[in-house]
Amino acid sequence: MDQRGRALGQSAQGLRVVQGRHLDRDFRRIVLLDGPSVLGWEQVREIEYEHTLRVLRDGMTAAAEDGLIADGDLTARCQLVFGALCEAGMLLARAEDPEGRLPVVAAEAELLLGALVRAR
């Protein structure tokens, strides 16, 4: 596996780790469900933008520079992917059986991200 392949593998692993956090009941309640009510939507988004979106943007920028993803408007693409991944988290947060839903949500998220990869 070349360096670029390893970078993509690390990105997928990072996604799985984040999704795995959604199995923790306290995390789901405090971060995903109660947090926006307590802090307000704008504050929560600012926190997410500073951390999650920044990491996503950095990874997608590196992938674009390496020619791994198709050309286009990276700002818009990152924002759209970020929104989809946030909704994936909410699917798990609201699921009756988050552990049972995780494999499905994770597979769909990886398909979404995989669709961005340029064919070799």
Tab-separated table of N, CA and C in Angstrom:
chain	number	residue	atom	x	y	z
A	1	MET	N	0.855	-1.180	0.000
A	1	MET	CA	0.000	0.000	0.000
A	1	MET	C	0.896	1.237	0.000
A	2	ASP	N	0.658	2.174	-0.924
A	2	ASP	CA	1.480	3.381	-0.988
A	2	ASP	C	1.043	4.393	0.073
A	3	GLN	N	1.800	5.479	0.184
A	3	GLN	CA	1.528	6.499	1.210
A	3	GLN	C	0.109	7.050	1.096
A	4	ARG	N	-0.353	7.282	-0.141
A	4	ARG	CA	-1.702	7.826	-0.315
A	4	ARG	C	-2.758	6.831	0.140
A	5	GLY	N	-2.532	5.554	-0.152
A	5	GLY	CA	-3.474	4.534	0.287
A	5	GLY	C	-3.548	4.451	1.802
A	6	ARG	N	-2.390	4.603	2.443
A	6	ARG	CA	-2.369	4.611	3.909
A	6	ARG	C	-3.141	5.802	4.456
A	7	ALA	N	-2.977	6.971	3.808
A	7	ALA	CA	-3.691	8.170	4.272
A	7	ALA	C	-5.200	7.963	4.181
A	8	LEU	N	-5.668	7.364	3.108
A	8	LEU	CA	-7.105	7.089	2.978
A	8	LEU	C	-7.555	6.071	4.022
A	9	GLY	N	-6.732	5.074	4.282
A	9	GLY	CA	-7.058	4.082	5.301
A	9	GLY	C	-7.151	4.711	6.686
A	10	GLN	N	-6.246	5.646	6.969
A	10	GLN	CA	-6.279	6.344	8.250
A	10	GLN	C	-7.535	7.202	8.364
A	11	SER	N	-7.951	7.820	7.270
A	11	SER	CA	-9.178	8.623	7.291
A	11	SER	C	-10.390	7.749	7.588
A	12	ALA	N	-10.448	6.596	6.961
A	12	ALA	CA	-11.561	5.677	7.197
A	12	ALA	C	-11.535	5.181	8.644
A	13	GLN	N	-10.333	4.905	9.161
A	13	GLN	CA	-10.216	4.463	10.554
A	13	GLN	C	-10.687	5.568	11.497
A	14	GLY	N	-10.313	6.809	11.222
A	14	GLY	CA	-10.759	7.935	12.042
A	14	GLY	C	-12.273	8.055	12.056
A	15	LEU	N	-12.881	7.857	10.905
A	15	LEU	CA	-14.339	7.903	10.811
A	15	LEU	C	-14.961	6.814	11.689
A	16	ARG	N	-14.397	5.615	11.652
A	16	ARG	CA	-14.928	4.521	12.474
A	16	ARG	C	-14.786	4.820	13.966
A	17	VAL	N	-13.675	5.434	14.359
A	17	VAL	CA	-13.481	5.782	15.772
A	17	VAL	C	-14.536	6.781	16.224
A	18	VAL	N	-14.760	7.815	15.415
A	18	VAL	CA	-15.757	8.833	15.759
A	18	VAL	C	-17.143	8.199	15.843
A	19	GLN	N	-17.470	7.369	14.880
A	19	GLN	CA	-18.782	6.727	14.903
A	19	GLN	C	-18.909	5.803	16.111
A	20	GLY	N	-17.832	5.165	16.504
A	20	GLY	CA	-17.849	4.297	17.676
A	20	GLY	C	-18.162	5.063	18.951
A	21	ARG	N	-17.746	6.314	19.036
A	21	ARG	CA	-18.055	7.147	20.201
A	21	ARG	C	-19.563	7.313	20.361
A	22	HIS	N	-20.270	7.226	19.263
A	22	HIS	CA	-21.719	7.397	19.308
A	22	HIS	C	-22.427	6.226	19.998
A	23	LEU	N	-21.689	5.173	20.314
A	23	LEU	CA	-22.284	4.052	21.042
A	23	LEU	C	-22.373	4.339	22.533
A	24	ASP	N	-21.615	5.311	23.001
A	24	ASP	CA	-21.626	5.687	24.417
A	24	ASP	C	-22.869	6.526	24.697
A	25	ARG	N	-23.739	6.008	25.559
A	25	ARG	CA	-25.015	6.680	25.853
A	25	ARG	C	-24.803	8.104	26.369
A	26	ASP	N	-23.841	8.310	27.267
A	26	ASP	CA	-23.583	9.648	27.807
A	26	ASP	C	-23.109	10.608	26.720
A	27	PHE	N	-22.242	10.124	25.839
A	27	PHE	CA	-21.770	10.946	24.727
A	27	PHE	C	-22.946	11.384	23.862
A	28	ARG	N	-23.788	10.426	23.511
A	28	ARG	CA	-24.944	10.747	22.660
A	28	ARG	C	-25.828	11.792	23.326
A	29	ARG	N	-26.123	11.594	24.598
A	29	ARG	CA	-27.027	12.503	25.299
A	29	ARG	C	-26.407	13.889	25.451
A	30	ILE	N	-25.168	13.944	25.968
A	30	ILE	CA	-24.556	15.237	26.282
A	30	ILE	C	-24.128	15.988	25.031
A	31	VAL	N	-23.430	15.314	24.144
A	31	VAL	CA	-22.840	16.000	22.987
A	31	VAL	C	-23.846	16.207	21.860
A	32	LEU	N	-24.604	15.172	21.547
A	32	LEU	CA	-25.454	15.252	20.358
A	32	LEU	C	-26.882	15.729	20.631
A	33	LEU	N	-27.440	15.332	21.743
A	33	LEU	CA	-28.844	15.653	21.981
A	33	LEU	C	-29.033	16.876	22.878
A	34	ASP	N	-28.363	16.919	24.036
A	34	ASP	CA	-28.554	18.032	24.972
A	34	ASP	C	-27.684	19.240	24.651
A	35	GLY	N	-26.495	19.001	24.142
A	35	GLY	CA	-25.555	20.095	23.876
A	35	GLY	C	-26.135	21.240	23.062
A	36	PRO	N	-26.752	20.950	21.937
A	36	PRO	CA	-27.328	22.045	21.151
A	36	PRO	C	-28.412	22.824	21.893
A	37	SER	N	-29.172	22.157	22.740
A	37	SER	CA	-30.210	22.859	23.501
A	37	SER	C	-29.601	23.782	24.550
A	38	VAL	N	-28.533	23.340	25.172
A	38	VAL	CA	-27.895	24.116	26.233
A	38	VAL	C	-27.043	25.245	25.663
A	39	LEU	N	-26.200	24.919	24.693
A	39	LEU	CA	-25.260	25.907	24.142
A	39	LEU	C	-25.872	26.777	23.049
A	40	GLY	N	-26.864	26.256	22.368
A	40	GLY	CA	-27.431	26.934	21.209
A	40	GLY	C	-26.787	26.431	19.929
A	41	TRP	N	-27.574	26.454	18.877
A	41	TRP	CA	-27.151	25.911	17.581
A	41	TRP	C	-25.878	26.584	17.062
A	42	GLU	N	-25.815	27.899	17.124
A	42	GLU	CA	-24.655	28.620	16.593
A	42	GLU	C	-23.373	28.248	17.331
A	43	GLN	N	-23.422	28.153	18.655
A	43	GLN	CA	-22.235	27.802	19.440
A	43	GLN	C	-21.776	26.385	19.126
A	44	VAL	N	-22.720	25.465	19.026
A	44	VAL	CA	-22.375	24.077	18.704
A	44	VAL	C	-21.732	24.002	17.321
A	45	ARG	N	-22.308	24.697	16.357
A	45	ARG	CA	-21.743	24.691	15.006
A	45	ARG	C	-20.342	25.295	14.996
A	46	GLU	N	-20.135	26.346	15.756
A	46	GLU	CA	-18.810	26.966	15.825
A	46	GLU	C	-17.783	25.964	16.366
A	47	ILE	N	-18.165	25.219	17.383
A	47	ILE	CA	-17.274	24.196	17.945
A	47	ILE	C	-17.010	23.102	16.907
A	48	GLU	N	-18.061	22.643	16.266
A	48	GLU	CA	-17.905	21.593	15.243
A	48	GLU	C	-17.045	22.076	14.082
A	49	TYR	N	-17.242	23.316	13.659
A	49	TYR	CA	-16.448	23.861	12.558
A	49	TYR	C	-14.975	23.921	12.933
A	50	GLU	N	-14.694	24.344	14.157
A	50	GLU	CA	-13.300	24.506	14.592
A	50	GLU	C	-12.576	23.161	14.678
A	51	HIS	N	-13.296	22.128	15.038
A	51	HIS	CA	-12.651	20.834	15.248
A	51	HIS	C	-12.929	19.866	14.108
A	52	THR	N	-14.146	19.416	13.997
A	52	THR	CA	-14.483	18.378	13.033
A	52	THR	C	-14.330	18.840	11.594
A	53	LEU	N	-14.919	19.973	11.258
A	53	LEU	CA	-14.848	20.439	9.877
A	53	LEU	C	-13.412	20.774	9.481
A	54	ARG	N	-12.639	21.328	10.415
A	54	ARG	CA	-11.240	21.666	10.110
A	54	ARG	C	-10.452	20.401	9.769
A	55	VAL	N	-10.635	19.344	10.552
A	55	VAL	CA	-9.933	18.084	10.290
A	55	VAL	C	-10.372	17.496	8.953
A	56	LEU	N	-11.667	17.520	8.689
A	56	LEU	CA	-12.195	17.027	7.419
A	56	LEU	C	-11.618	17.827	6.256
A	57	ARG	N	-11.622	19.151	6.385
A	57	ARG	CA	-11.099	20.016	5.333
A	57	ARG	C	-9.613	19.744	5.083
A	58	ASP	N	-8.840	19.587	6.155
A	58	ASP	CA	-7.413	19.303	6.006
A	58	ASP	C	-7.193	17.989	5.260
A	59	GLY	N	-7.941	16.963	5.634
A	59	GLY	CA	-7.812	15.670	4.974
A	59	GLY	C	-8.220	15.714	3.513
A	60	MET	N	-9.316	16.403	3.229
A	60	MET	CA	-9.772	16.480	1.843
A	60	MET	C	-8.840	17.360	1.007
A	61	THR	N	-8.272	18.379	1.613
A	61	THR	CA	-7.305	19.215	0.895
A	61	THR	C	-6.079	18.391	0.530
A	62	ALA	N	-5.582	17.603	1.481
A	62	ALA	CA	-4.422	16.743	1.206
A	62	ALA	C	-4.754	15.735	0.106
A	63	ALA	N	-5.953	15.156	0.161
A	63	ALA	CA	-6.362	14.189	-0.861
A	63	ALA	C	-6.461	14.860	-2.233
A	64	ALA	N	-6.972	16.088	-2.268
A	64	ALA	CA	-7.072	16.818	-3.538
A	64	ALA	C	-5.681	17.137	-4.089
A	65	GLU	N	-4.777	17.561	-3.207
A	65	GLU	CA	-3.411	17.885	-3.644
A	65	GLU	C	-2.692	16.652	-4.175
A	66	ASP	N	-3.026	15.476	-3.641
A	66	ASP	CA	-2.434	14.219	-4.102
A	66	ASP	C	-3.160	13.657	-5.319
A	67	GLY	N	-4.205	14.347	-5.776
A	67	GLY	CA	-4.950	13.880	-6.939
A	67	GLY	C	-5.873	12.715	-6.652
A	68	LEU	N	-6.197	12.499	-5.391
A	68	LEU	CA	-7.044	11.367	-5.025
A	68	LEU	C	-8.528	11.631	-5.200
A	69	ILE	N	-8.920	12.894	-5.121
A	69	ILE	CA	-10.336	13.218	-5.304
A	69	ILE	C	-10.480	14.165	-6.483
A	70	ALA	N	-11.646	14.149	-7.063
A	70	ALA	CA	-11.908	14.953	-8.252
A	70	ALA	C	-11.803	16.445	-7.956
A	71	ASP	N	-11.441	17.199	-8.986
A	71	ASP	CA	-11.392	18.652	-8.864
A	71	ASP	C	-12.798	19.187	-8.609
A	72	GLY	N	-12.846	20.354	-8.005
A	72	GLY	CA	-14.129	20.987	-7.728
A	72	GLY	C	-13.984	21.980	-6.608
A	73	ASP	N	-15.087	22.451	-6.109
A	73	ASP	CA	-15.104	23.425	-5.028
A	73	ASP	C	-14.987	22.681	-3.704
A	74	LEU	N	-13.779	22.671	-3.163
A	74	LEU	CA	-13.513	21.918	-1.945
A	74	LEU	C	-14.265	22.466	-0.736
A	75	THR	N	-14.459	23.765	-0.687
A	75	THR	CA	-15.190	24.350	0.434
A	75	THR	C	-16.616	23.813	0.472
A	76	ALA	N	-17.285	23.852	-0.660
A	76	ALA	CA	-18.656	23.335	-0.734
A	76	ALA	C	-18.691	21.836	-0.471
A	77	ARG	N	-17.744	21.118	-1.054
A	77	ARG	CA	-17.728	19.672	-0.885
A	77	ARG	C	-17.521	19.295	0.583
A	78	CYS	N	-16.580	19.957	1.251
A	78	CYS	CA	-16.330	19.674	2.669
A	78	CYS	C	-17.568	19.955	3.507
A	79	GLN	N	-18.231	21.064	3.226
A	79	GLN	CA	-19.425	21.429	3.985
A	79	GLN	C	-20.535	20.394	3.785
A	80	LEU	N	-20.695	19.920	2.558
A	80	LEU	CA	-21.720	18.916	2.276
A	80	LEU	C	-21.409	17.583	2.955
A	81	VAL	N	-20.158	17.148	2.881
A	81	VAL	CA	-19.767	15.898	3.525
A	81	VAL	C	-19.903	16.034	5.042
A	82	PHE	N	-19.467	17.174	5.578
A	82	PHE	CA	-19.590	17.444	7.006
A	82	PHE	C	-21.052	17.313	7.447
A	83	GLY	N	-21.964	17.900	6.705
A	83	GLY	CA	-23.385	17.818	7.033
A	83	GLY	C	-23.883	16.381	7.027
A	84	ALA	N	-23.458	15.619	6.042
A	84	ALA	CA	-23.875	14.221	5.962
A	84	ALA	C	-23.340	13.416	7.142
A	85	LEU	N	-22.087	13.668	7.530
A	85	LEU	CA	-21.505	12.942	8.652
A	85	LEU	C	-22.153	13.343	9.980
A	86	CYS	N	-22.531	14.609	10.093
A	86	CYS	CA	-23.270	15.045	11.294
A	86	CYS	C	-24.608	14.318	11.377
A	87	GLU	N	-25.278	14.189	10.260
A	87	GLU	CA	-26.555	13.470	10.247
A	87	GLU	C	-26.362	11.992	10.549
A	88	ALA	N	-25.243	11.419	10.124
A	88	ALA	CA	-24.948	10.026	10.464
A	88	ALA	C	-24.852	9.883	11.981
A	89	GLY	N	-24.214	10.848	12.618
A	89	GLY	CA	-24.130	10.839	14.076
A	89	GLY	C	-25.494	10.923	14.723
A	90	MET	N	-26.353	11.759	14.163
A	90	MET	CA	-27.698	11.897	14.716
A	90	MET	C	-28.529	10.629	14.502
A	91	LEU	N	-28.312	9.942	13.390
A	91	LEU	CA	-29.002	8.660	13.186
A	91	LEU	C	-28.666	7.699	14.321
A	92	LEU	N	-27.386	7.663	14.689
A	92	LEU	CA	-26.970	6.788	15.788
A	92	LEU	C	-27.478	7.300	17.124
A	93	ALA	N	-27.459	8.607	17.317
A	93	ALA	CA	-27.899	9.187	18.590
A	93	ALA	C	-29.364	8.894	18.867
A	94	ARG	N	-30.162	8.858	17.823
A	94	ARG	CA	-31.612	8.658	17.989
A	94	ARG	C	-32.052	7.209	17.800
A	95	ALA	N	-31.120	6.345	17.442
A	95	ALA	CA	-31.470	4.945	17.172
A	95	ALA	C	-31.853	4.223	18.453
A	96	GLU	N	-32.828	3.365	18.343
A	96	GLU	CA	-33.216	2.528	19.470
A	96	GLU	C	-32.086	1.558	19.828
A	97	ASP	N	-31.379	1.103	18.792
A	97	ASP	CA	-30.264	0.169	18.968
A	97	ASP	C	-29.047	0.705	18.210
A	98	PRO	N	-28.313	1.655	18.807
A	98	PRO	CA	-27.164	2.248	18.115
A	98	PRO	C	-26.124	1.217	17.682
A	99	GLU	N	-25.874	0.218	18.518
A	99	GLU	CA	-24.900	-0.810	18.152
A	99	GLU	C	-25.335	-1.573	16.913
A	100	GLY	N	-26.617	-1.842	16.813
A	100	GLY	CA	-27.138	-2.546	15.649
A	100	GLY	C	-27.111	-1.692	14.389
A	101	ARG	N	-27.284	-0.379	14.550
A	101	ARG	CA	-27.296	0.528	13.397
A	101	ARG	C	-25.902	0.943	12.944
A	102	LEU	N	-24.905	0.869	13.859
A	102	LEU	CA	-23.569	1.348	13.530
A	102	LEU	C	-22.989	0.723	12.259
A	103	PRO	N	-23.040	-0.593	12.076
A	103	PRO	CA	-22.462	-1.143	10.848
A	103	PRO	C	-23.110	-0.596	9.573
A	104	VAL	N	-24.411	-0.390	9.615
A	104	VAL	CA	-25.124	0.133	8.443
A	104	VAL	C	-24.728	1.585	8.183
A	105	VAL	N	-24.758	2.396	9.228
A	105	VAL	CA	-24.418	3.818	9.094
A	105	VAL	C	-22.953	3.970	8.675
A	106	ALA	N	-22.059	3.178	9.279
A	106	ALA	CA	-20.639	3.244	8.938
A	106	ALA	C	-20.404	2.859	7.481
A	107	ALA	N	-21.069	1.806	7.025
A	107	ALA	CA	-20.898	1.374	5.635
A	107	ALA	C	-21.395	2.438	4.662
A	108	GLU	N	-22.522	3.049	4.968
A	108	GLU	CA	-23.055	4.090	4.090
A	108	GLU	C	-22.147	5.332	4.080
A	109	ALA	N	-21.600	5.702	5.256
A	109	ALA	CA	-20.691	6.846	5.326
A	109	ALA	C	-19.423	6.570	4.516
A	110	GLU	N	-18.906	5.352	4.610
A	110	GLU	CA	-17.716	5.010	3.831
A	110	GLU	C	-18.017	4.989	2.333
A	111	LEU	N	-19.210	4.554	1.950
A	111	LEU	CA	-19.598	4.616	0.539
A	111	LEU	C	-19.648	6.063	0.052
A	112	LEU	N	-20.201	6.931	0.887
A	112	LEU	CA	-20.276	8.352	0.544
A	112	LEU	C	-18.878	8.917	0.334
A	113	LEU	N	-17.981	8.675	1.283
A	113	LEU	CA	-16.617	9.179	1.161
A	113	LEU	C	-15.886	8.522	-0.002
A	114	GLY	N	-16.125	7.228	-0.198
A	114	GLY	CA	-15.495	6.518	-1.296
A	114	GLY	C	-15.892	7.055	-2.670
A	115	ALA	N	-17.103	7.605	-2.743
A	115	ALA	CA	-17.575	8.159	-4.011
A	115	ALA	C	-16.767	9.396	-4.423
A	116	LEU	N	-16.074	9.994	-3.484
A	116	LEU	CA	-15.263	11.175	-3.786
A	116	LEU	C	-13.913	10.797	-4.402
A	117	VAL	N	-13.493	9.565	-4.222
A	117	VAL	CA	-12.169	9.132	-4.671
A	117	VAL	C	-12.164	8.982	-6.185
A	118	ARG	N	-11.139	9.561	-6.768
A	118	ARG	CA	-10.952	9.503	-8.218
A	118	ARG	C	-10.594	8.069	-8.616
A	119	ALA	N	-11.199	7.574	-9.669
A	119	ALA	CA	-10.872	6.230	-10.177
A	119	ALA	C	-9.421	6.199	-10.650
A	120	ARG	N	-8.739	5.128	-10.365
A	120	ARG	CA	-7.318	5.008	-10.749
A	120	ARG	C	-7.181	4.502	-12.153
